[in-house]
mmCIF file of C-alpha atoms in Angstrom:
data_model
loop_
_atom_site.group_PDB
_atom_site.id
_atom_site.type_symbol
_atom_site.label_atom_id
_atom_site.label_comp_id
_atom_site.label_asym_id
_atom_site.label_seq_id
_atom_site.Cartn_x
_atom_site.Cartn_y
_atom_site.Cartn_z
ATOM 1 C CA MET A 1 -79.938 -114.395 4.182
ATOM 2 C CA VAL A 2 -76.248 -114.886 4.643
ATOM 3 C CA THR A 3 -74.701 -118.202 4.209
ATOM 4 C CA GLY A 4 -71.294 -117.994 5.758
ATOM 5 C CA GLY A 5 -72.334 -114.866 7.692
ATOM 6 C CA ALA A 6 -69.964 -115.397 10.843
ATOM 7 C CA GLY A 7 -66.977 -115.482 8.500
ATOM 8 C CA PHE A 8 -64.645 -112.676 7.606
ATOM 9 C CA LEU A 9 -66.464 -111.507 4.551
ATOM 10 C CA GLY A 10 -69.895 -112.660 5.852
ATOM 11 C CA SER A 11 -69.469 -110.611 9.149
ATOM 12 C CA HIS A 12 -68.927 -107.368 7.096
ATOM 13 C CA LEU A 13 -71.659 -108.095 4.850
ATOM 14 C CA CYS A 14 -74.272 -108.790 7.715
ATOM 15 C CA GLU A 15 -73.178 -105.424 9.202
ATOM 16 C CA LYS A 16 -73.584 -103.651 5.822
ATOM 17 C CA LEU A 17 -77.108 -104.809 5.474
ATOM 18 C CA LEU A 18 -78.071 -104.257 8.957
ATOM 19 C CA SER A 19 -76.929 -100.672 8.551
ATOM 20 C CA GLN A 20 -79.528 -100.435 5.506
ATOM 21 C CA ASP A 21 -82.352 -101.524 7.808
ATOM 22 C CA ASN A 22 -82.706 -105.096 6.405
ATOM 23 C CA ASP A 23 -83.515 -108.179 8.290
ATOM 24 C CA VAL A 24 -80.694 -110.587 8.467
ATOM 25 C CA LEU A 25 -80.523 -113.997 8.966
ATOM 26 C CA CYS A 26 -76.732 -115.315 9.482
ATOM 27 C CA VAL A 27 -76.327 -118.595 8.784
ATOM 28 C CA ASP A 28 -72.823 -120.498 9.716
ATOM 29 C CA ASN A 29 -71.832 -123.729 10.953
ATOM 30 C CA TYR A 30 -68.326 -122.479 12.187
ATOM 31 C CA TYR A 31 -66.121 -124.435 10.193
ATOM 32 C CA SER A 32 -64.075 -121.422 9.321
ATOM 33 C CA GLY A 33 -66.288 -118.877 10.581
ATOM 34 C CA ASN A 34 -66.272 -117.451 14.021
ATOM 35 C CA ARG A 35 -69.288 -116.523 16.538
ATOM 36 C CA ASP A 36 -67.208 -113.604 17.760
ATOM 37 C CA ASN A 37 -67.395 -111.660 14.360
ATOM 38 C CA ILE A 38 -70.775 -111.491 14.747
ATOM 39 C CA ALA A 39 -71.125 -111.140 18.532
ATOM 40 C CA HIS A 40 -71.388 -107.366 18.274
ATOM 41 C CA LEU A 41 -74.588 -107.984 16.208
ATOM 42 C CA LEU A 42 -76.743 -110.004 18.420
ATOM 43 C CA ALA A 43 -78.462 -107.520 20.214
ATOM 44 C CA ASN A 44 -79.814 -106.189 17.090
ATOM 45 C CA PRO A 45 -83.293 -107.116 16.683
ATOM 46 C CA ARG A 46 -83.028 -107.159 13.138
ATOM 47 C CA PHE A 47 -80.260 -109.858 13.191
ATOM 48 C CA GLU A 48 -80.739 -113.558 13.591
ATOM 49 C CA LEU A 49 -78.150 -116.177 14.100
ATOM 50 C CA MET A 50 -78.878 -119.844 13.004
ATOM 51 C CA ARG A 51 -76.136 -122.857 13.052
ATOM 52 C CA HIS A 52 -76.688 -124.824 10.123
ATOM 53 C CA ASP A 53 -74.690 -126.518 7.343
ATOM 54 C CA VAL A 54 -75.497 -126.004 3.797
ATOM 55 C CA THR A 55 -74.757 -129.107 2.634
ATOM 56 C CA PHE A 56 -78.105 -130.446 4.524
ATOM 57 C CA PRO A 57 -81.396 -128.379 3.002
ATOM 58 C CA LEU A 58 -82.640 -125.344 4.743
ATOM 59 C CA TYR A 59 -86.476 -124.226 5.118
ATOM 60 C CA VAL A 60 -86.678 -120.366 6.014
ATOM 61 C CA GLU A 61 -88.421 -117.768 4.195
ATOM 62 C CA VAL A 62 -86.055 -115.074 2.338
ATOM 63 C CA ASP A 63 -86.046 -112.548 -0.526
ATOM 64 C CA GLU A 64 -82.393 -112.368 -0.905
ATOM 65 C CA ILE A 65 -79.581 -115.086 -0.626
ATOM 66 C CA TYR A 66 -76.067 -114.294 -0.196
ATOM 67 C CA ASN A 67 -74.402 -117.694 -0.508
ATOM 68 C CA LEU A 68 -70.723 -117.175 0.902
ATOM 69 C CA ALA A 69 -70.689 -120.494 2.669
ATOM 70 C CA CYS A 70 -67.232 -122.274 2.032
ATOM 71 C CA PRO A 71 -63.630 -122.036 3.587
ATOM 72 C CA ALA A 72 -61.671 -119.799 1.537
ATOM 73 C CA SER A 73 -57.903 -120.225 2.584
ATOM 74 C CA PRO A 74 -56.081 -122.976 1.622
ATOM 75 C CA ILE A 75 -55.187 -124.100 5.173
ATOM 76 C CA HIS A 76 -58.977 -124.250 5.799
ATOM 77 C CA TYR A 77 -60.166 -125.735 2.657
ATOM 78 C CA GLN A 78 -57.422 -128.361 2.508
ATOM 79 C CA ARG A 79 -57.948 -129.604 5.809
ATOM 80 C CA ASP A 80 -61.399 -131.718 4.791
ATOM 81 C CA PRO A 81 -61.201 -131.378 0.793
ATOM 82 C CA VAL A 82 -64.262 -133.637 0.375
ATOM 83 C CA GLN A 83 -66.058 -131.581 2.625
ATOM 84 C CA THR A 84 -65.126 -128.281 0.754
ATOM 85 C CA THR A 85 -66.381 -129.915 -2.306
ATOM 86 C CA LYS A 86 -69.523 -130.686 -0.743
ATOM 87 C CA THR A 87 -69.975 -127.049 0.746
ATOM 88 C CA SER A 88 -69.362 -125.641 -2.916
ATOM 89 C CA VAL A 89 -71.622 -128.227 -4.847
ATOM 90 C CA HIS A 90 -74.226 -129.598 -2.426
ATOM 91 C CA GLY A 91 -74.667 -126.121 -0.641
ATOM 92 C CA ALA A 92 -75.025 -124.440 -4.134
ATOM 93 C CA ILE A 93 -77.892 -127.041 -4.798
ATOM 94 C CA ASN A 94 -79.414 -126.645 -1.468
ATOM 95 C CA MET A 95 -79.483 -122.721 -1.551
ATOM 96 C CA LEU A 96 -80.612 -122.759 -5.310
ATOM 97 C CA GLY A 97 -83.472 -124.802 -4.157
ATOM 98 C CA LEU A 98 -84.373 -122.532 -1.311
ATOM 99 C CA ALA A 99 -84.182 -119.550 -3.891
ATOM 100 C CA LYS A 100 -86.613 -121.399 -6.445
ATOM 101 C CA ARG A 101 -88.749 -122.262 -3.460
ATOM 102 C CA THR A 102 -89.197 -118.724 -1.984
ATOM 103 C CA ASN A 103 -88.472 -117.202 -5.463
ATOM 104 C CA ALA A 104 -85.842 -115.169 -3.808
ATOM 105 C CA ARG A 105 -82.810 -113.633 -5.824
ATOM 106 C CA ILE A 106 -79.449 -115.413 -4.810
ATOM 107 C CA LEU A 107 -76.013 -114.297 -5.055
ATOM 108 C CA GLN A 108 -73.140 -116.691 -5.353
ATOM 109 C CA ALA A 109 -69.585 -115.450 -3.869
ATOM 110 C CA SER A 110 -67.402 -117.545 -6.800
ATOM 111 C CA THR A 111 -63.719 -116.782 -6.854
ATOM 112 C CA SER A 112 -60.786 -115.647 -9.065
ATOM 113 C CA GLU A 113 -59.554 -119.313 -8.444
ATOM 114 C CA VAL A 114 -61.921 -120.329 -11.072
ATOM 115 C CA TYR A 115 -59.222 -118.987 -13.672
ATOM 116 C CA GLY A 116 -56.652 -121.286 -12.112
ATOM 117 C CA ASP A 117 -53.080 -120.429 -12.864
ATOM 118 C CA PRO A 118 -54.218 -117.968 -15.797
ATOM 119 C CA GLU A 119 -52.583 -117.846 -19.099
ATOM 120 C CA ILE A 120 -54.240 -114.310 -19.791
ATOM 121 C CA HIS A 121 -53.344 -111.212 -17.554
ATOM 122 C CA PRO A 122 -55.299 -109.334 -16.354
ATOM 123 C CA GLN A 123 -58.282 -111.797 -16.111
ATOM 124 C CA GLN A 124 -61.493 -111.114 -17.958
ATOM 125 C CA GLU A 125 -64.640 -112.756 -17.147
ATOM 126 C CA TRP A 126 -64.765 -114.422 -20.580
ATOM 127 C CA TYR A 127 -61.584 -116.498 -19.856
ATOM 128 C CA TRP A 128 -62.330 -120.265 -19.217
ATOM 129 C CA GLY A 129 -59.595 -120.295 -16.954
ATOM 130 C CA ASN A 130 -56.197 -122.808 -16.577
ATOM 131 C CA VAL A 131 -57.499 -125.106 -13.399
ATOM 132 C CA ASN A 132 -55.923 -128.550 -12.380
ATOM 133 C CA PRO A 133 -58.903 -130.730 -11.811
ATOM 134 C CA ILE A 134 -57.079 -133.372 -9.518
ATOM 135 C CA GLY A 135 -54.616 -131.223 -7.482
ATOM 136 C CA ILE A 136 -54.461 -130.042 -4.085
ATOM 137 C CA ARG A 137 -56.355 -126.806 -4.605
ATOM 138 C CA SER A 138 -59.163 -128.454 -6.862
ATOM 139 C CA CYS A 139 -61.603 -129.254 -4.021
ATOM 140 C CA TYR A 140 -61.990 -125.355 -3.840
ATOM 141 C CA ASP A 141 -61.312 -124.343 -7.516
ATOM 142 C CA GLU A 142 -63.269 -127.071 -8.946
ATOM 143 C CA GLY A 143 -65.917 -126.750 -6.424
ATOM 144 C CA LYS A 144 -66.632 -123.028 -7.183
ATOM 145 C CA ARG A 145 -66.571 -123.695 -10.954
ATOM 146 C CA CYS A 146 -69.359 -126.408 -10.515
ATOM 147 C CA ALA A 147 -71.154 -124.056 -8.381
ATOM 148 C CA GLU A 148 -71.123 -121.225 -11.222
ATOM 149 C CA THR A 149 -72.539 -124.367 -13.540
ATOM 150 C CA LEU A 150 -75.251 -124.993 -11.534
ATOM 151 C CA PHE A 151 -76.236 -121.120 -10.740
ATOM 152 C CA PHE A 152 -76.404 -121.020 -14.675
ATOM 153 C CA ASP A 153 -78.285 -124.171 -14.967
ATOM 154 C CA TYR A 154 -81.101 -122.961 -12.760
ATOM 155 C CA TYR A 155 -81.075 -119.636 -14.362
ATOM 156 C CA ARG A 156 -81.710 -121.040 -17.683
ATOM 157 C CA GLN A 157 -83.700 -123.955 -16.634
ATOM 158 C CA HIS A 158 -85.928 -122.331 -13.824
ATOM 159 C CA GLY A 159 -85.789 -118.902 -14.600
ATOM 160 C CA LEU A 160 -84.019 -118.134 -11.149
ATOM 161 C CA GLU A 161 -82.672 -114.606 -10.452
ATOM 162 C CA ILE A 162 -78.952 -115.259 -9.986
ATOM 163 C CA LYS A 163 -75.852 -112.798 -9.438
ATOM 164 C CA ILE A 164 -72.281 -114.256 -9.781
ATOM 165 C CA VAL A 165 -69.326 -112.532 -8.244
ATOM 166 C CA ARG A 166 -65.621 -113.651 -8.804
ATOM 167 C CA ILE A 167 -63.877 -112.287 -5.661
ATOM 168 C CA PHE A 168 -60.341 -111.526 -6.099
ATOM 169 C CA ASN A 169 -57.860 -111.195 -2.799
ATOM 170 C CA THR A 170 -59.528 -109.334 -0.188
ATOM 171 C CA TYR A 171 -58.272 -108.316 3.220
ATOM 172 C CA GLY A 172 -59.194 -106.344 6.283
ATOM 173 C CA PRO A 173 -60.424 -106.802 10.182
ATOM 174 C CA ARG A 174 -61.777 -110.140 11.098
ATOM 175 C CA MET A 175 -59.587 -112.178 9.001
ATOM 176 C CA HIS A 176 -58.349 -114.921 10.706
ATOM 177 C CA PRO A 177 -54.810 -114.737 12.106
ATOM 178 C CA ASN A 178 -53.931 -118.465 10.972
ATOM 179 C CA ASP A 179 -55.528 -118.916 7.663
ATOM 180 C CA GLY A 180 -52.412 -118.928 5.632
ATOM 181 C CA ARG A 181 -53.313 -116.053 3.549
ATOM 182 C CA VAL A 182 -50.703 -113.664 2.765
ATOM 183 C CA VAL A 183 -51.667 -110.546 4.311
ATOM 184 C CA SER A 184 -52.593 -112.007 7.733
ATOM 185 C CA ASN A 185 -49.354 -114.058 7.497
ATOM 186 C CA PHE A 186 -47.187 -111.154 6.912
ATOM 187 C CA ILE A 187 -48.716 -108.911 9.341
ATOM 188 C CA VAL A 188 -48.885 -111.675 12.184
ATOM 189 C CA GLN A 189 -45.298 -112.515 11.637
ATOM 190 C CA ALA A 190 -44.247 -108.886 11.578
ATOM 191 C CA LEU A 191 -46.031 -107.990 14.802
ATOM 192 C CA ARG A 192 -44.729 -111.206 16.355
ATOM 193 C CA GLY A 193 -41.280 -110.170 15.116
ATOM 194 C CA GLU A 194 -41.081 -113.491 13.367
ATOM 195 C CA ASP A 195 -39.532 -114.203 9.816
ATOM 196 C CA ILE A 196 -41.684 -113.236 7.285
ATOM 197 C CA THR A 197 -42.289 -116.356 4.918
ATOM 198 C CA ILE A 198 -42.093 -115.590 1.269
ATOM 199 C CA TYR A 199 -42.887 -118.586 -1.169
ATOM 200 C CA GLY A 200 -40.772 -118.814 -4.327
ATOM 201 C CA ASP A 201 -38.532 -115.624 -5.333
ATOM 202 C CA GLY A 202 -41.330 -113.183 -4.150
ATOM 203 C CA THR A 203 -41.850 -111.788 -7.692
ATOM 204 C CA GLN A 204 -45.357 -113.599 -7.973
ATOM 205 C CA THR A 205 -47.906 -110.863 -7.732
ATOM 206 C CA ARG A 206 -51.839 -110.447 -6.530
ATOM 207 C CA SER A 207 -54.059 -107.568 -5.798
ATOM 208 C CA PHE A 208 -55.677 -106.805 -3.038
ATOM 209 C CA CYS A 209 -59.099 -105.297 -2.227
ATOM 210 C CA TYR A 210 -60.115 -103.973 1.087
ATOM 211 C CA VAL A 211 -63.201 -105.540 2.312
ATOM 212 C CA ASP A 212 -65.177 -102.670 2.738
ATOM 213 C CA ASP A 213 -65.053 -102.095 -1.064
ATOM 214 C CA LEU A 214 -65.809 -105.790 -1.898
ATOM 215 C CA ILE A 215 -68.960 -105.801 0.141
ATOM 216 C CA ASP A 216 -70.083 -102.553 -1.340
ATOM 217 C CA GLY A 217 -69.708 -104.308 -4.730
ATOM 218 C CA PHE A 218 -71.617 -107.241 -3.261
ATOM 219 C CA VAL A 219 -74.630 -105.013 -2.423
ATOM 220 C CA ARG A 220 -74.663 -103.355 -5.747
ATOM 221 C CA MET A 221 -74.409 -106.418 -7.738
ATOM 222 C CA MET A 222 -77.710 -107.685 -5.846
ATOM 223 C CA ALA A 223 -79.379 -104.527 -6.368
ATOM 224 C CA SER A 224 -78.598 -104.746 -10.143
ATOM 225 C CA PRO A 225 -81.291 -105.053 -12.746
ATOM 226 C CA GLY A 226 -82.240 -108.747 -13.245
ATOM 227 C CA GLN A 227 -80.696 -109.261 -16.631
ATOM 228 C CA PHE A 228 -77.309 -108.568 -15.491
ATOM 229 C CA VAL A 229 -76.306 -111.980 -13.744
ATOM 230 C CA GLY A 230 -72.597 -111.922 -13.935
ATOM 231 C CA PRO A 231 -70.169 -113.318 -13.724
ATOM 232 C CA VAL A 232 -68.339 -110.310 -12.524
ATOM 233 C CA ASN A 233 -65.027 -109.833 -11.143
ATOM 234 C CA MET A 234 -64.627 -107.738 -8.114
ATOM 235 C CA GLY A 235 -61.016 -106.956 -6.894
ATOM 236 C CA ASN A 236 -58.595 -104.121 -6.810
ATOM 237 C CA PRO A 237 -56.693 -103.972 -10.120
ATOM 238 C CA GLY A 238 -53.475 -102.699 -8.438
ATOM 239 C CA GLU A 239 -50.580 -105.686 -8.761
ATOM 240 C CA PHE A 240 -48.205 -106.020 -6.082
ATOM 241 C CA THR A 241 -45.421 -108.656 -5.865
ATOM 242 C CA MET A 242 -45.181 -110.284 -2.546
ATOM 243 C CA LEU A 243 -41.969 -108.554 -2.207
ATOM 244 C CA GLU A 244 -43.850 -105.269 -2.294
ATOM 245 C CA LEU A 245 -46.314 -106.421 0.311
ATOM 246 C CA ALA A 246 -43.591 -107.405 2.688
ATOM 247 C CA GLU A 247 -42.023 -104.052 2.733
ATOM 248 C CA SER A 248 -45.009 -102.344 3.053
ATOM 249 C CA VAL A 249 -45.826 -104.295 5.866
ATOM 250 C CA LEU A 250 -42.475 -104.042 7.597
ATOM 251 C CA ARG A 251 -42.786 -100.358 7.001
ATOM 252 C CA LEU A 252 -45.936 -99.919 8.701
ATOM 253 C CA THR A 253 -45.445 -102.055 11.753
ATOM 254 C CA GLN A 254 -42.072 -100.761 12.300
ATOM 255 C CA SER A 255 -41.280 -104.541 12.456
ATOM 256 C CA LYS A 256 -37.170 -105.750 12.381
ATOM 257 C CA SER A 257 -38.417 -109.376 10.748
ATOM 258 C CA LYS A 258 -36.334 -110.864 8.368
ATOM 259 C CA LEU A 259 -37.453 -112.267 4.952
ATOM 260 C CA ASN A 260 -37.434 -115.987 4.610
ATOM 261 C CA PHE A 261 -37.836 -117.337 1.236
ATOM 262 C CA MET A 262 -39.728 -121.191 0.796
ATOM 263 C CA PRO A 263 -40.416 -123.232 -2.066
ATOM 264 C CA LEU A 264 -43.605 -122.417 -4.106
ATOM 265 C CA PRO A 265 -46.532 -124.387 -3.121
ATOM 266 C CA LYS A 266 -47.714 -126.574 -5.810
ATOM 267 C CA ASP A 267 -50.312 -124.845 -8.283
ATOM 268 C CA ASP A 268 -49.773 -121.573 -6.666
ATOM 269 C CA PRO A 269 -50.954 -118.910 -9.414
ATOM 270 C CA LYS A 270 -47.848 -116.718 -10.558
ATOM 271 C CA GLN A 271 -50.110 -113.586 -11.316
ATOM 272 C CA ARG A 272 -53.581 -112.531 -10.203
ATOM 273 C CA GLN A 273 -55.145 -109.227 -11.248
ATOM 274 C CA PRO A 274 -58.803 -108.551 -12.062
ATOM 275 C CA ASP A 275 -59.951 -106.711 -15.178
ATOM 276 C CA ILE A 276 -62.854 -104.957 -13.438
ATOM 277 C CA SER A 277 -64.154 -102.854 -16.457
ATOM 278 C CA LEU A 278 -67.378 -105.036 -16.388
ATOM 279 C CA ALA A 279 -68.083 -104.208 -12.749
ATOM 280 C CA THR A 280 -67.180 -100.299 -13.478
ATOM 281 C CA ARG A 281 -69.460 -100.249 -16.295
ATOM 282 C CA GLU A 282 -72.880 -102.079 -14.983
ATOM 283 C CA LEU A 283 -72.431 -101.259 -11.517
ATOM 284 C CA ASN A 284 -70.331 -97.825 -11.271
ATOM 285 C CA TRP A 285 -68.302 -99.590 -9.150
ATOM 286 C CA LYS A 286 -64.399 -99.714 -8.161
ATOM 287 C CA PRO A 287 -62.093 -99.946 -5.199
ATOM 288 C CA THR A 288 -61.437 -96.560 -3.323
ATOM 289 C CA ILE A 289 -59.260 -97.922 -0.544
ATOM 290 C CA PRO A 290 -55.421 -97.688 -1.201
ATOM 291 C CA LEU A 291 -53.502 -100.818 -0.163
ATOM 292 C CA GLU A 292 -51.480 -98.718 2.567
ATOM 293 C CA ASP A 293 -54.534 -97.398 4.188
ATOM 294 C CA GLY A 294 -56.224 -100.703 4.257
ATOM 295 C CA LEU A 295 -53.049 -102.693 5.455
ATOM 296 C CA GLN A 296 -53.035 -99.932 8.307
ATOM 297 C CA LYS A 297 -56.682 -100.558 9.387
ATOM 298 C CA THR A 298 -56.172 -104.375 9.238
ATOM 299 C CA ILE A 299 -52.882 -103.746 11.382
ATOM 300 C CA GLU A 300 -54.697 -101.896 14.053
ATOM 301 C CA TYR A 301 -57.200 -104.934 14.312
ATOM 302 C CA PHE A 302 -54.443 -107.674 14.457
ATOM 303 C CA LYS A 303 -52.739 -105.712 17.401
ATOM 304 C CA LYS A 304 -56.121 -105.588 19.406
ATOM 305 C CA ILE A 305 -56.684 -109.337 19.055
ATOM 306 C CA ALA A 306 -54.231 -111.907 20.877
ATOM 307 C CA ILE A 307 -51.894 -113.413 18.186
#
């Protein structure tokens, strides 16, 4: 079962699992997911789609649960911050309860946002983070942190088989064109010939992992030995400034867009780069798709859809 299965990451994960001849139950309430993302899978007899909100209990029979349900871009998770927190916390409780009842292995899609605005660089899994608990991003950051707490408490108290992955910036086809994330923002603005919006002076950094690399990491983590539960960072350690990303997008789209500098949003982290040595050691995983190759595939996707 994949919760959030009609979302950007969830739809790619459903595809991957089906390609391995699994039966896949996709669960989504379409808050930020989109039925179009999985429409091409509906004819597959091994694929089942269920409209459901994970903040309510779910009674199905499964042996593996990938819990991806939660809006992940600031525009979506800040639209209804109470619901965002409920999705992370109540959703985790309900999915953990389902895993306990069915004796299923369960993977939590956590986030690099648990590190907040980090005081160490790059970020390693032992770092507890620097998070504002009452800021405008807290519904997402603290919701995901609480979900990790619940996963480990179910692991210690009930012996549940858990896996936790901390996702760093991921991009690729099926990103929502208006999700407010930097890759989709830059590409859409460049293709429209609009000014590219850069917050701050453009020197803040991010690392960008192409979606296929991340999904491969999810599947490896779920299949890993039971004693390895994580959390484990997954992302591309290649670090780029926002200016470097903008320049790459302009070059690949051949756009004449100009750069427009705006004030940095509150609590926006200045640096984000994963240390993936744990994933490399335990899962033999590391990203293989260079940024420019992934950007080209993502640009081609956005050219095909109405933006």
